[in-house]
Tab-separated table of C-alpha atoms and ligand atoms in Angstrom:
chain	number	residue	atom	x	y	z
A	271	MET	CA	-143.488	112.240	20.512
A	272	GLN	CA	-142.716	110.627	23.588
A	273	ILE	CA	-141.208	111.585	26.406
A	274	SER	CA	-138.559	109.516	29.166
A	275	PRO	CA	-138.123	110.361	32.268
A	276	SER	CA	-134.700	109.776	33.089
A	277	ILE	CA	-134.212	108.576	37.152
A	278	LEU	CA	-130.820	109.306	37.282
A	279	SER	CA	-132.065	112.851	38.586
A	280	ALA	CA	-134.795	111.287	41.071
A	281	ASP	CA	-133.934	110.248	44.515
A	282	PHE	CA	-132.314	107.132	44.771
A	283	ALA	CA	-133.876	105.932	47.753
A	284	ASN	CA	-137.086	106.536	46.463
A	285	LEU	CA	-137.026	104.672	43.189
A	286	GLN	CA	-141.154	103.504	43.052
A	287	ALA	CA	-142.766	106.333	44.020
A	288	GLU	CA	-140.460	108.959	41.517
A	289	LEU	CA	-142.101	106.499	38.721
A	290	GLU	CA	-144.728	106.762	40.294
A	291	ALA	CA	-144.831	110.506	40.566
A	292	VAL	CA	-144.121	109.966	36.273
A	293	ALA	CA	-146.608	107.539	35.729
A	294	ASP	CA	-148.465	109.372	32.849
A	295	ALA	CA	-144.511	109.288	30.536
A	296	ASP	CA	-144.095	106.932	27.628
A	297	TRP	CA	-141.309	105.496	29.565
A	298	ALA	CA	-138.816	105.273	31.917
A	299	HIS	CA	-135.017	106.345	30.934
A	300	VAL	CA	-132.567	104.347	33.330
A	301	ASP	CA	-128.596	105.427	32.679
A	302	VAL	CA	-126.585	101.840	33.503
A	303	MET	CA	-123.006	103.233	34.080
A	304	ASP	CA	-120.350	100.613	34.595
A	305	ASN	CA	-117.777	103.662	36.068
A	306	HIS	CA	-115.459	102.046	33.231
A	307	PHE	CA	-116.849	103.549	29.465
A	308	VAL	CA	-118.442	106.419	31.833
A	309	PRO	CA	-116.723	108.283	34.849
A	310	ASN	CA	-120.034	107.712	36.510
A	311	LEU	CA	-121.012	104.297	38.247
A	312	THR	CA	-125.180	104.213	38.692
A	313	LEU	CA	-127.120	100.885	38.875
A	314	GLY	CA	-127.166	97.763	37.086
A	315	LEU	CA	-128.968	94.675	36.400
A	316	PRO	CA	-130.268	93.552	40.210
A	317	VAL	CA	-131.743	96.949	40.247
A	318	VAL	CA	-133.336	97.752	37.316
A	319	GLU	CA	-134.804	93.759	38.054
A	320	SER	CA	-136.530	95.174	41.044
A	321	LEU	CA	-137.823	98.655	38.910
A	322	LEU	CA	-138.782	96.199	36.135
A	323	ARG	CA	-141.168	94.460	39.035
A	324	VAL	CA	-142.858	97.778	40.379
A	325	SER	CA	-142.111	100.489	37.001
A	326	PRO	CA	-146.168	101.824	36.225
A	327	LEU	CA	-144.345	102.453	32.535
A	328	PRO	CA	-142.500	99.918	30.717
A	329	ILE	CA	-138.134	100.519	31.294
A	330	ASP	CA	-135.792	102.278	28.761
A	331	CYS	CA	-132.813	101.111	29.215
A	332	HIS	CA	-129.667	103.176	28.193
A	333	LEU	CA	-126.558	100.902	28.767
A	334	MET	CA	-123.628	103.476	29.193
A	335	ILE	CA	-121.063	100.406	29.531
A	336	THR	CA	-118.226	98.286	27.794
A	337	ASP	CA	-118.516	95.129	26.017
A	338	PRO	CA	-122.213	95.580	26.098
A	339	ASP	CA	-122.348	92.459	24.350
A	340	ARG	CA	-121.431	90.589	26.879
A	341	TRP	CA	-124.103	92.222	29.382
A	342	ALA	CA	-126.837	93.647	27.382
A	343	PRO	CA	-128.678	90.702	26.571
A	344	ALA	CA	-129.474	90.085	30.047
A	345	TYR	CA	-131.084	93.547	30.769
A	346	ALA	CA	-133.380	92.240	27.661
A	347	GLU	CA	-134.776	88.871	28.891
A	348	ALA	CA	-135.327	90.512	32.491
A	349	GLY	CA	-138.396	92.157	30.642
A	350	ALA	CA	-136.987	96.224	29.722
A	351	GLY	CA	-139.016	97.682	27.096
A	352	SER	CA	-136.028	99.242	25.535
A	353	VAL	CA	-131.716	98.693	25.601
A	354	THR	CA	-129.925	101.162	23.932
A	355	PHE	CA	-126.228	100.257	24.113
A	356	HIS	CA	-123.281	102.550	22.750
A	357	VAL	CA	-121.972	101.746	19.194
A	358	GLU	CA	-118.720	102.319	20.413
A	359	ALA	CA	-118.393	100.384	23.048
A	360	ALA	CA	-120.110	97.043	20.791
A	361	ALA	CA	-118.074	95.025	19.239
A	362	ASP	CA	-120.690	93.508	16.927
A	363	PRO	CA	-123.658	96.313	17.283
A	364	CYS	CA	-125.556	94.500	14.527
A	365	GLY	CA	-125.221	90.311	16.206
A	366	LEU	CA	-125.980	92.784	19.422
A	367	ALA	CA	-129.544	94.132	17.723
A	368	ARG	CA	-130.272	91.382	16.847
A	369	ARG	CA	-130.141	89.783	20.475
A	370	LEU	CA	-131.768	92.165	21.493
A	371	ARG	CA	-135.289	91.574	19.772
A	372	ALA	CA	-134.455	87.892	19.746
A	373	ALA	CA	-135.189	88.534	24.096
A	374	GLY	CA	-138.092	90.563	23.561
A	375	SER	CA	-137.070	94.039	23.372
A	376	ARG	CA	-136.234	96.800	21.736
A	377	ALA	CA	-132.843	97.337	20.049
A	378	GLY	CA	-131.525	100.949	20.562
A	379	MET	CA	-128.240	102.718	19.400
A	380	ALA	CA	-126.636	105.067	20.814
A	381	LEU	CA	-124.249	107.608	19.147
A	382	LYS	CA	-121.808	110.146	21.938
A	383	PRO	CA	-121.220	113.528	20.805
A	384	GLY	CA	-118.274	112.272	19.081
A	385	THR	CA	-119.339	109.750	16.716
A	386	PRO	CA	-120.520	110.511	13.080
A	387	TRP	CA	-123.944	108.992	12.071
A	388	ALA	CA	-122.823	108.194	8.377
A	389	PRO	CA	-120.750	104.892	9.282
A	390	TYR	CA	-124.075	102.945	11.032
A	391	ALA	CA	-126.139	104.061	8.668
A	392	ASP	CA	-126.271	101.065	7.439
A	393	LEU	CA	-127.272	99.291	10.790
A	394	LEU	CA	-130.833	100.742	10.443
A	395	PRO	CA	-133.116	97.772	9.399
A	396	GLU	CA	-131.166	96.041	12.943
A	397	LEU	CA	-132.410	98.654	14.522
A	398	ASP	CA	-135.655	100.009	16.246
A	399	MET	CA	-134.342	102.835	18.163
A	400	VAL	CA	-131.449	105.915	17.223
A	401	LEU	CA	-130.105	108.135	20.577
A	402	VAL	CA	-128.611	110.680	20.108
A	403	MET	CA	-126.405	112.055	22.835
A	404	THR	CA	-126.594	115.660	23.111
A	405	VAL	CA	-124.262	115.621	26.505
A	406	GLU	CA	-121.114	113.660	26.334
A	407	PRO	CA	-122.724	110.422	28.163
A	408	GLY	CA	-121.994	110.227	32.084
A	409	PHE	CA	-123.780	113.114	34.116
A	410	GLY	CA	-127.343	115.206	34.482
A	411	GLY	CA	-127.681	118.444	34.684
A	412	GLN	CA	-125.553	119.575	31.776
A	413	SER	CA	-125.788	122.093	28.678
A	414	PHE	CA	-127.336	120.523	26.102
A	415	MET	CA	-125.008	120.722	22.902
A	416	ALA	CA	-126.623	122.355	19.556
A	417	ASP	CA	-124.239	120.855	17.434
A	418	GLN	CA	-125.435	117.618	17.673
A	419	LEU	CA	-129.139	118.793	15.830
A	420	ALA	CA	-127.017	118.786	12.544
A	421	LYS	CA	-126.626	114.202	13.509
A	422	VAL	CA	-130.113	114.270	14.858
A	423	ALA	CA	-131.969	115.666	11.140
A	424	ALA	CA	-128.838	113.738	9.290
A	425	VAL	CA	-130.418	110.387	10.994
A	426	ARG	CA	-133.640	111.403	10.823
A	427	GLU	CA	-132.866	111.483	6.697
A	428	SER	CA	-131.734	108.211	7.000
A	429	VAL	CA	-135.271	106.589	8.326
A	430	ARG	CA	-137.087	108.632	5.976
A	431	ARG	CA	-135.551	106.718	2.652
A	432	HIS	CA	-135.404	103.104	5.139
A	433	GLY	CA	-138.695	103.865	5.733
A	434	GLY	CA	-140.518	101.332	8.733
A	435	GLU	CA	-140.981	103.111	12.519
A	436	ILE	CA	-137.547	103.227	14.044
A	437	TRP	CA	-137.519	106.279	16.803
A	438	ILE	CA	-135.078	109.372	17.542
A	439	GLN	CA	-134.451	109.546	20.599
A	440	VAL	CA	-132.546	112.855	22.494
A	441	ASP	CA	-130.874	113.033	26.211
A	442	GLY	CA	-129.117	115.350	27.694
A	443	GLY	CA	-130.002	118.440	28.342
A	444	VAL	CA	-133.743	118.555	27.338
A	445	SER	CA	-136.097	121.034	28.719
A	446	ALA	CA	-138.804	123.399	28.222
A	447	GLN	CA	-136.185	125.329	26.476
A	448	THR	CA	-133.983	122.832	24.237
A	449	ILE	CA	-136.618	120.264	23.684
A	450	GLU	CA	-138.834	122.276	20.474
A	451	ALA	CA	-135.543	122.351	18.585
A	452	CYS	CA	-134.801	119.034	19.106
A	453	ALA	CA	-138.420	117.822	17.824
A	454	GLU	CA	-138.227	120.036	15.101
A	455	ALA	CA	-134.571	118.503	13.977
A	456	GLY	CA	-136.741	115.288	13.784
A	457	ALA	CA	-135.914	113.236	16.849
A	458	ASP	CA	-139.241	112.146	18.539
A	459	VAL	CA	-138.400	110.238	22.300
A	460	PHE	CA	-137.264	112.650	25.023
A	461	VAL	CA	-135.618	112.133	27.847
A	462	ALA	CA	-135.379	114.260	30.268
A	463	GLY	CA	-133.442	113.831	33.994
A	464	SER	CA	-132.397	117.559	35.491
A	465	ALA	CA	-135.198	119.074	34.189
A	466	VAL	CA	-138.121	116.425	35.406
A	467	PHE	CA	-136.983	115.260	38.254
A	468	ALA	CA	-135.583	118.947	39.861
A	469	ALA	CA	-139.169	120.634	38.760
A	470	GLU	CA	-141.479	121.812	41.648
A	471	ASP	CA	-144.123	119.116	39.980
A	472	ALA	CA	-142.262	116.124	37.960
A	473	ALA	CA	-145.639	115.138	36.277
A	474	ALA	CA	-146.740	119.368	35.388
A	475	GLU	CA	-143.125	118.994	33.786
A	476	VAL	CA	-143.391	115.727	31.617
A	477	ARG	CA	-147.320	116.923	30.916
A	478	ARG	CA	-145.719	120.436	29.643
A	479	LEU	CA	-142.709	118.689	27.253
A	480	ARG	CA	-145.379	116.479	25.684
A	481	GLU	CA	-147.368	119.801	25.517
A	482	LEU	CA	-144.561	121.794	23.255
A	483	VAL	CA	-144.005	118.672	21.435
A	484	ARG	CA	-146.920	118.048	20.239
A	485	ALA	CA	-146.663	120.892	17.601
A	486	HIS	CA	-144.009	119.713	15.818
A	487	PRO	CA	-144.538	116.616	15.100
A	488	HIS	CA	-141.830	114.945	11.937
B	213	DX5	C1	-126.371	111.158	31.115
B	213	DX5	C2	-127.383	110.099	31.164
B	213	DX5	C3	-129.174	110.672	30.803
B	213	DX5	C4	-129.240	111.856	31.717
B	213	DX5	C5	-129.848	113.021	31.466
B	213	DX5	O1	-125.594	110.250	30.160
B	213	DX5	O2	-127.401	109.623	29.991
B	213	DX5	O3	-129.942	110.433	30.435
B	213	DX5	O4	-130.077	111.605	33.272
B	213	DX5	O5	-130.157	113.825	32.199
B	213	DX5	P1	-130.221	116.128	32.249
B	213	DX5	O6	-131.723	115.487	31.356
B	213	DX5	O7	-130.221	116.333	33.074
B	213	DX5	O8	-129.173	116.318	30.698
B	214	ZN	ZN1	-129.233	108.494	29.600
């Protein structure tokens, strides 16, 4: 059970201090948006490279970008511990996942809420993580979509049948109110942006989220 705070809701003028505030988490989730795949623009490779130099945590890059086949491997080569691309944007998800792993990163594949799991289940052997989006990607602070839990359960069932160490991440609207339902459905990596960085004490909120899922091992 791992917690990955999303710095999308952190203070972008003080990212190093914000990362240090959540240093007890497992990962730092960094949302790369290109104003094309999603209607929002955040940061790109140069900022990720700078974060990698100062982060006390391994970096979990969530790429909400068009043409990840072209752009994603550079994030793995830069040293991100995990790189997740959107399957809706990838021309060759299998080849891309292989290139990410060859560059030394874990390979993650994300699904938007409207994207079904079944057509992609065969890709599991190429993946280290499946990200089930629980909001439409693009913005922090949106409401959790409980109808995505059935997809989390379907991915968990595929992983159980396949075997191996494949993580299931949820991202969007994850908070103290929703995290247990995610864990019960089979998620084991929890991204939380506004829940952590809007809290008075971000470190305490990470501990609280961790405590809530501890009782729900899949
Ligand atoms: C949204 C991003 C999320 C975002 C989640 O597209 O992928 O990582 O930061 O924010 P919250 O936790 O506030 O829903
Ligand atoms: Zn994200």
